[in-house]
Amino acid sequence: MRTAVADEAARDGVRVWTVPNALSFLRLLGVPLFLWLVLGPQADGWALAVLAASGVTDYLDGYLARRLHQTSRLGEVLDPVADRLYILAVVIGLALRSVVPWWFAVVLPLRDLLLWGLVPLLRTRGYSALPVHFLGKAATFNLLYAFPLLLLGDGTSAAATLAKVFGWAFAGWGIGLYWWAGILYAYQVYKLLKTTERRAAVHG
């Protein structure tokens, strides 16, 4: 059985191999690299470089997709998937290093787990996903600023303390916006179920 991403790729045809999609694939490759750097040699400087590269490519893939007219359904799928995998990898890595408490590593993936549970409901109305809400992007922006600051705050110097303070400030906003966006998404699903007729299941 083909995966959902493979199905999207087939429908996009020649738009699979675009510059924005290549950047998204590179971002995905950075996820295991970040975990290895943080948990293996604990090369925090290189880990921060991977996070910075992820942030830059996150901006560039959207910008280039619009600038070069290379938007694709596959790109719309890859971008949020890469964001969520980075968030999952970073919170697990930081929790295993005791940089952040375990509740922090649970509360973010829990929101995504609950939303994934809504996907079968969306499919009954002929949708695989809803458009990414700007609050979700704002939440990701705050979290991607928080993570490197929290990693830099893993120390006892004055600079580390300052980084930790700002890191938790960004993290607090990020968690709040992340869950707020999730609640709005769930409400959108609820309205869609109320106003759209169920579609017959497609087999094959």
Tab-separated table of C-alpha atoms in Angstrom:
chain	number	residue	atom	x	y	z
A	1	MET	CA	0.000	0.000	0.000
A	2	ARG	CA	1.356	3.399	-0.912
A	3	THR	CA	1.826	5.989	1.775
A	4	ALA	CA	-0.113	9.246	1.870
A	5	VAL	CA	3.035	11.181	0.908
A	6	ALA	CA	3.600	8.854	-2.062
A	7	ASP	CA	0.007	9.418	-3.189
A	8	GLU	CA	0.484	13.180	-2.987
A	9	ALA	CA	3.739	12.872	-4.934
A	10	ALA	CA	2.062	10.875	-7.691
A	11	ARG	CA	-0.669	13.486	-8.052
A	12	ASP	CA	1.896	16.279	-8.246
A	13	GLY	CA	3.887	14.574	-10.997
A	14	VAL	CA	6.732	16.786	-12.187
A	15	ARG	CA	6.262	19.113	-9.222
A	16	VAL	CA	7.854	16.561	-6.889
A	17	TRP	CA	11.394	17.541	-7.844
A	18	THR	CA	11.423	21.246	-7.095
A	19	VAL	CA	13.874	23.434	-5.203
A	20	PRO	CA	11.459	24.012	-2.259
A	21	ASN	CA	10.793	20.270	-1.928
A	22	ALA	CA	14.529	19.534	-2.036
A	23	LEU	CA	15.016	21.968	0.864
A	24	SER	CA	12.234	20.222	2.791
A	25	PHE	CA	13.915	16.848	2.250
A	26	LEU	CA	17.191	18.319	3.521
A	27	ARG	CA	15.389	19.557	6.631
A	28	LEU	CA	14.080	16.037	7.250
A	29	LEU	CA	17.618	14.635	6.997
A	30	GLY	CA	18.665	17.074	9.705
A	31	VAL	CA	16.314	15.516	12.280
A	32	PRO	CA	18.363	12.347	13.022
A	33	LEU	CA	21.573	14.372	12.656
A	34	PHE	CA	20.448	16.761	15.397
A	35	LEU	CA	19.559	13.891	17.744
A	36	TRP	CA	22.923	12.222	17.187
A	37	LEU	CA	24.826	15.466	17.814
A	38	VAL	CA	22.930	16.195	21.044
A	39	LEU	CA	22.892	12.680	22.495
A	40	GLY	CA	26.098	11.189	21.050
A	41	PRO	CA	29.133	13.487	21.111
A	42	GLN	CA	27.026	16.253	22.727
A	43	ALA	CA	28.361	18.644	20.113
A	44	ASP	CA	25.988	21.446	21.052
A	45	GLY	CA	27.571	23.962	18.684
A	46	TRP	CA	26.960	21.745	15.669
A	47	ALA	CA	23.480	20.894	16.949
A	48	LEU	CA	22.693	24.604	17.103
A	49	ALA	CA	24.005	24.970	13.543
A	50	VAL	CA	21.582	22.248	12.401
A	51	LEU	CA	18.702	24.060	14.113
A	52	ALA	CA	19.732	27.343	12.501
A	53	ALA	CA	19.918	25.670	9.079
A	54	SER	CA	16.461	24.203	9.677
A	55	GLY	CA	15.054	27.643	10.430
A	56	VAL	CA	16.640	29.160	7.322
A	57	THR	CA	15.437	26.388	5.004
A	58	ASP	CA	11.962	26.550	6.600
A	59	TYR	CA	11.753	30.162	5.461
A	60	LEU	CA	13.400	29.578	2.088
A	61	ASP	CA	11.238	26.674	0.955
A	62	GLY	CA	8.053	28.731	1.348
A	63	TYR	CA	9.618	31.856	-0.156
A	64	LEU	CA	11.041	30.016	-3.167
A	65	ALA	CA	7.819	28.071	-3.722
A	66	ARG	CA	5.984	31.379	-4.147
A	67	ARG	CA	8.796	33.179	-5.968
A	68	LEU	CA	9.469	30.384	-8.478
A	69	HIS	CA	5.811	29.330	-8.750
A	70	GLN	CA	6.781	25.848	-7.565
A	71	THR	CA	4.049	25.273	-5.017
A	72	SER	CA	2.916	21.652	-4.769
A	73	ARG	CA	0.691	19.496	-2.639
A	74	LEU	CA	3.731	17.452	-1.636
A	75	GLY	CA	5.428	20.605	-0.385
A	76	GLU	CA	2.350	21.502	1.651
A	77	VAL	CA	2.607	18.077	3.314
A	78	LEU	CA	6.390	18.017	3.820
A	79	ASP	CA	6.646	21.447	5.457
A	80	PRO	CA	4.443	20.784	8.537
A	81	VAL	CA	5.760	17.204	8.796
A	82	ALA	CA	9.325	18.522	8.986
A	83	ASP	CA	8.287	21.124	11.582
A	84	ARG	CA	6.670	18.504	13.813
A	85	LEU	CA	9.541	16.046	13.496
A	86	TYR	CA	12.005	18.765	14.495
A	87	ILE	CA	9.889	19.696	17.495
A	88	LEU	CA	9.619	16.033	18.521
A	89	ALA	CA	13.342	15.386	18.048
A	90	VAL	CA	14.411	18.503	19.936
A	91	VAL	CA	12.149	18.034	22.954
A	92	ILE	CA	13.147	14.368	23.279
A	93	GLY	CA	16.835	15.214	22.907
A	94	LEU	CA	16.689	18.051	25.434
A	95	ALA	CA	14.671	15.951	27.885
A	96	LEU	CA	17.169	13.069	27.680
A	97	ARG	CA	19.929	15.610	28.372
A	98	SER	CA	17.849	16.939	31.333
A	99	VAL	CA	17.853	20.403	29.770
A	100	VAL	CA	14.042	20.505	29.920
A	101	PRO	CA	11.630	18.545	32.164
A	102	TRP	CA	9.780	15.540	30.754
A	103	TRP	CA	6.384	17.245	30.939
A	104	PHE	CA	7.707	19.649	28.305
A	105	ALA	CA	8.667	16.697	26.089
A	106	VAL	CA	5.168	15.217	26.468
A	107	VAL	CA	2.859	18.232	26.138
A	108	LEU	CA	3.907	19.156	22.574
A	109	PRO	CA	3.721	15.680	20.943
A	110	LEU	CA	0.471	15.036	22.836
A	111	ARG	CA	-1.198	17.875	20.932
A	112	ASP	CA	-0.082	16.409	17.605
A	113	LEU	CA	-1.207	12.929	18.655
A	114	LEU	CA	-4.688	14.248	19.417
A	115	LEU	CA	-4.873	16.049	16.073
A	116	TRP	CA	-3.719	12.974	14.158
A	117	GLY	CA	-6.712	11.239	15.680
A	118	LEU	CA	-8.913	13.664	13.715
A	119	VAL	CA	-7.491	12.650	10.328
A	120	PRO	CA	-9.870	9.644	9.874
A	121	LEU	CA	-12.777	12.037	10.466
A	122	LEU	CA	-11.449	14.410	7.813
A	123	ARG	CA	-11.137	11.558	5.336
A	124	THR	CA	-14.861	10.838	5.685
A	125	ARG	CA	-15.408	14.274	4.127
A	126	GLY	CA	-12.820	13.837	1.380
A	127	TYR	CA	-9.986	15.773	3.061
A	128	SER	CA	-6.561	14.570	4.138
A	129	ALA	CA	-5.693	17.776	6.033
A	130	LEU	CA	-6.762	21.359	6.555
A	131	PRO	CA	-4.653	24.409	5.666
A	132	VAL	CA	-1.954	25.306	8.206
A	133	HIS	CA	-3.219	28.087	10.496
A	134	PHE	CA	-1.066	31.171	11.009
A	135	LEU	CA	-1.157	30.504	14.777
A	136	GLY	CA	0.540	27.175	14.157
A	137	LYS	CA	3.290	28.944	12.245
A	138	ALA	CA	3.638	31.511	15.043
A	139	ALA	CA	3.900	28.690	17.593
A	140	THR	CA	6.589	26.944	15.545
A	141	PHE	CA	8.462	30.250	15.203
A	142	ASN	CA	8.511	30.704	18.987
A	143	LEU	CA	9.546	27.108	19.647
A	144	LEU	CA	12.371	27.202	17.104
A	145	TYR	CA	13.707	30.265	18.907
A	146	ALA	CA	13.208	28.652	22.314
A	147	PHE	CA	15.068	25.401	21.600
A	148	PRO	CA	18.540	26.822	20.828
A	149	LEU	CA	18.250	29.267	23.727
A	150	LEU	CA	17.363	26.436	26.118
A	151	LEU	CA	20.310	24.430	24.826
A	152	LEU	CA	22.597	27.433	25.318
A	153	GLY	CA	21.118	27.816	28.806
A	154	ASP	CA	22.487	24.428	29.861
A	155	GLY	CA	25.230	25.937	32.001
A	156	THR	CA	25.995	28.085	35.042
A	157	SER	CA	27.418	31.238	33.482
A	158	ALA	CA	25.576	34.556	33.369
A	159	ALA	CA	25.138	34.168	29.605
A	160	ALA	CA	23.646	30.692	30.091
A	161	THR	CA	21.229	32.007	32.701
A	162	LEU	CA	20.132	34.815	30.377
A	163	ALA	CA	19.667	32.355	27.507
A	164	LYS	CA	17.570	30.117	29.756
A	165	VAL	CA	15.293	33.001	30.777
A	166	PHE	CA	14.647	34.047	27.189
A	167	GLY	CA	14.381	30.420	26.107
A	168	TRP	CA	11.592	29.686	28.573
A	169	ALA	CA	9.827	32.913	27.604
A	170	PHE	CA	9.727	31.791	23.970
A	171	ALA	CA	8.820	28.252	25.064
A	172	GLY	CA	5.861	29.491	27.130
A	173	TRP	CA	4.453	31.448	24.205
A	174	GLY	CA	5.198	28.560	21.858
A	175	ILE	CA	3.357	25.985	23.975
A	176	GLY	CA	0.356	28.279	24.426
A	177	LEU	CA	0.080	29.110	20.726
A	178	TYR	CA	0.716	25.478	19.736
A	179	TRP	CA	-2.243	24.274	21.775
A	180	TRP	CA	-4.409	27.232	20.797
A	181	ALA	CA	-3.795	26.441	17.124
A	182	GLY	CA	-4.629	22.803	17.850
A	183	ILE	CA	-7.950	23.746	19.468
A	184	LEU	CA	-8.847	25.949	16.484
A	185	TYR	CA	-7.947	23.105	14.130
A	186	ALA	CA	-10.191	20.714	16.066
A	187	TYR	CA	-13.015	23.278	15.897
A	188	GLN	CA	-12.530	23.555	12.132
A	189	VAL	CA	-12.859	19.781	11.871
A	190	TYR	CA	-16.019	19.898	13.988
A	191	LYS	CA	-17.581	22.557	11.720
A	192	LEU	CA	-16.584	20.607	8.615
A	193	LEU	CA	-18.249	17.468	9.958
A	194	LYS	CA	-21.403	19.468	10.683
A	195	THR	CA	-21.643	21.212	7.321
A	196	THR	CA	-20.256	18.649	4.837
A	197	GLU	CA	-21.831	15.409	3.749
A	198	ARG	CA	-19.999	12.139	4.294
A	199	ARG	CA	-18.295	10.845	1.177
A	200	ALA	CA	-18.363	7.227	0.130
A	201	ALA	CA	-15.210	5.283	0.936
A	202	VAL	CA	-12.854	4.730	-1.998
A	203	HIS	CA	-11.259	1.288	-2.181
A	204	GLY	CA	-8.249	0.222	-4.152
